[in-house]
């Protein structure tokens, strides 16, 4: 669920393959980041990383990390269900 849900959530915020959607939460975040950085968005910032994920999806490393971290959690939750 996380491997699909996270990119979909990021896209819903306005971080898309075509760029940041005007009037979206992403646009507001980018504006705040640009003002704070004197007109640009810093590489590696939250806005930059979210736009990268929105444009290209999660990297293989991120998918492996999420699967490794969330797999055991899912097993614990599943074991507790009746």
Coordinates of C-alpha atoms in Angstrom, one line a residue:
X1 CA 0.0 0.0 0.0
X2 CA 2.8 2.4 0.9
X3 CA 4.6 1.9 -2.4
X4 CA 1.6 3.1 -4.3
X5 CA 0.0 5.3 -1.6
X6 CA 3.0 7.6 -1.0
X7 CA 3.5 8.6 -4.7
X8 CA -0.3 9.1 -5.1
X9 CA -0.4 11.3 -2.0
X10 CA 2.5 13.3 -3.3
X11 CA 0.8 13.7 -6.6
X12 CA -2.4 14.8 -4.9
X13 CA -0.5 17.6 -3.1
X14 CA 0.4 18.9 -6.6
X15 CA 3.9 17.4 -7.2
X16 CA 3.4 15.9 -10.7
X17 CA 5.5 14.7 -13.7
X18 CA 4.5 17.9 -15.5
X19 CA 5.8 20.1 -12.6
X20 CA 4.1 21.7 -9.6
X21 CA 0.4 22.3 -10.1
X22 CA -0.7 26.0 -9.8
X23 CA -2.7 26.8 -6.7
X24 CA -1.9 23.5 -5.0
X25 CA -0.3 22.7 -1.6
X26 CA 2.9 22.1 -3.6
X27 CA 2.8 25.6 -5.1
X28 CA 2.4 27.1 -1.7
X29 CA 5.3 25.0 -0.3
X30 CA 7.5 26.1 -3.2
X31 CA 6.6 29.7 -2.7
X32 CA 7.5 29.6 1.0
X33 CA 10.8 27.8 0.2
X34 CA 11.7 30.2 -2.5
X35 CA 11.1 33.2 -0.3
X36 CA 13.1 31.7 2.5
X37 CA 16.0 31.0 0.1
X38 CA 16.1 34.3 -1.7
X39 CA 14.1 33.3 -4.8
X40 CA 15.2 29.7 -5.4
X41 CA 14.4 26.2 -4.1
X42 CA 17.5 24.6 -2.5
X43 CA 18.5 21.2 -3.9
X44 CA 17.8 18.5 -1.4
X45 CA 15.1 20.5 0.3
X46 CA 11.7 18.9 1.1
X47 CA 10.1 20.6 -1.9
X48 CA 12.9 19.4 -4.2
X49 CA 12.7 15.9 -3.0
X50 CA 8.9 15.8 -3.2
X51 CA 9.0 17.2 -6.7
X52 CA 11.5 14.5 -7.7
X53 CA 9.3 11.8 -6.3
X54 CA 6.2 13.3 -8.0
X55 CA 8.0 13.5 -11.3
X56 CA 9.7 10.1 -11.3
X57 CA 8.2 8.0 -8.5
X58 CA 10.1 6.3 -5.7
X59 CA 13.7 5.1 -6.4
X60 CA 14.5 1.4 -6.0
X61 CA 16.4 2.2 -2.8
X62 CA 13.3 4.0 -1.4
X63 CA 11.1 1.1 -2.4
X64 CA 13.4 -1.4 -0.7
X65 CA 13.7 0.7 2.4
X66 CA 9.9 1.2 2.7
X67 CA 9.3 -2.5 2.2
X68 CA 12.0 -3.4 4.7
X69 CA 10.6 -1.0 7.3
X70 CA 6.9 -1.5 6.7
X71 CA 6.8 -5.2 6.0
X72 CA 7.3 -6.3 9.6
X73 CA 4.9 -3.7 10.8
X74 CA 2.2 -5.1 8.5
X75 CA 2.9 -8.6 9.8
X76 CA 2.5 -7.4 13.4
X77 CA -0.8 -5.6 12.6
X78 CA -2.0 -8.6 10.6
X79 CA -1.2 -11.0 13.4
X80 CA -3.3 -8.9 15.9
X81 CA -6.4 -8.9 13.7
X82 CA -9.1 -11.4 14.7

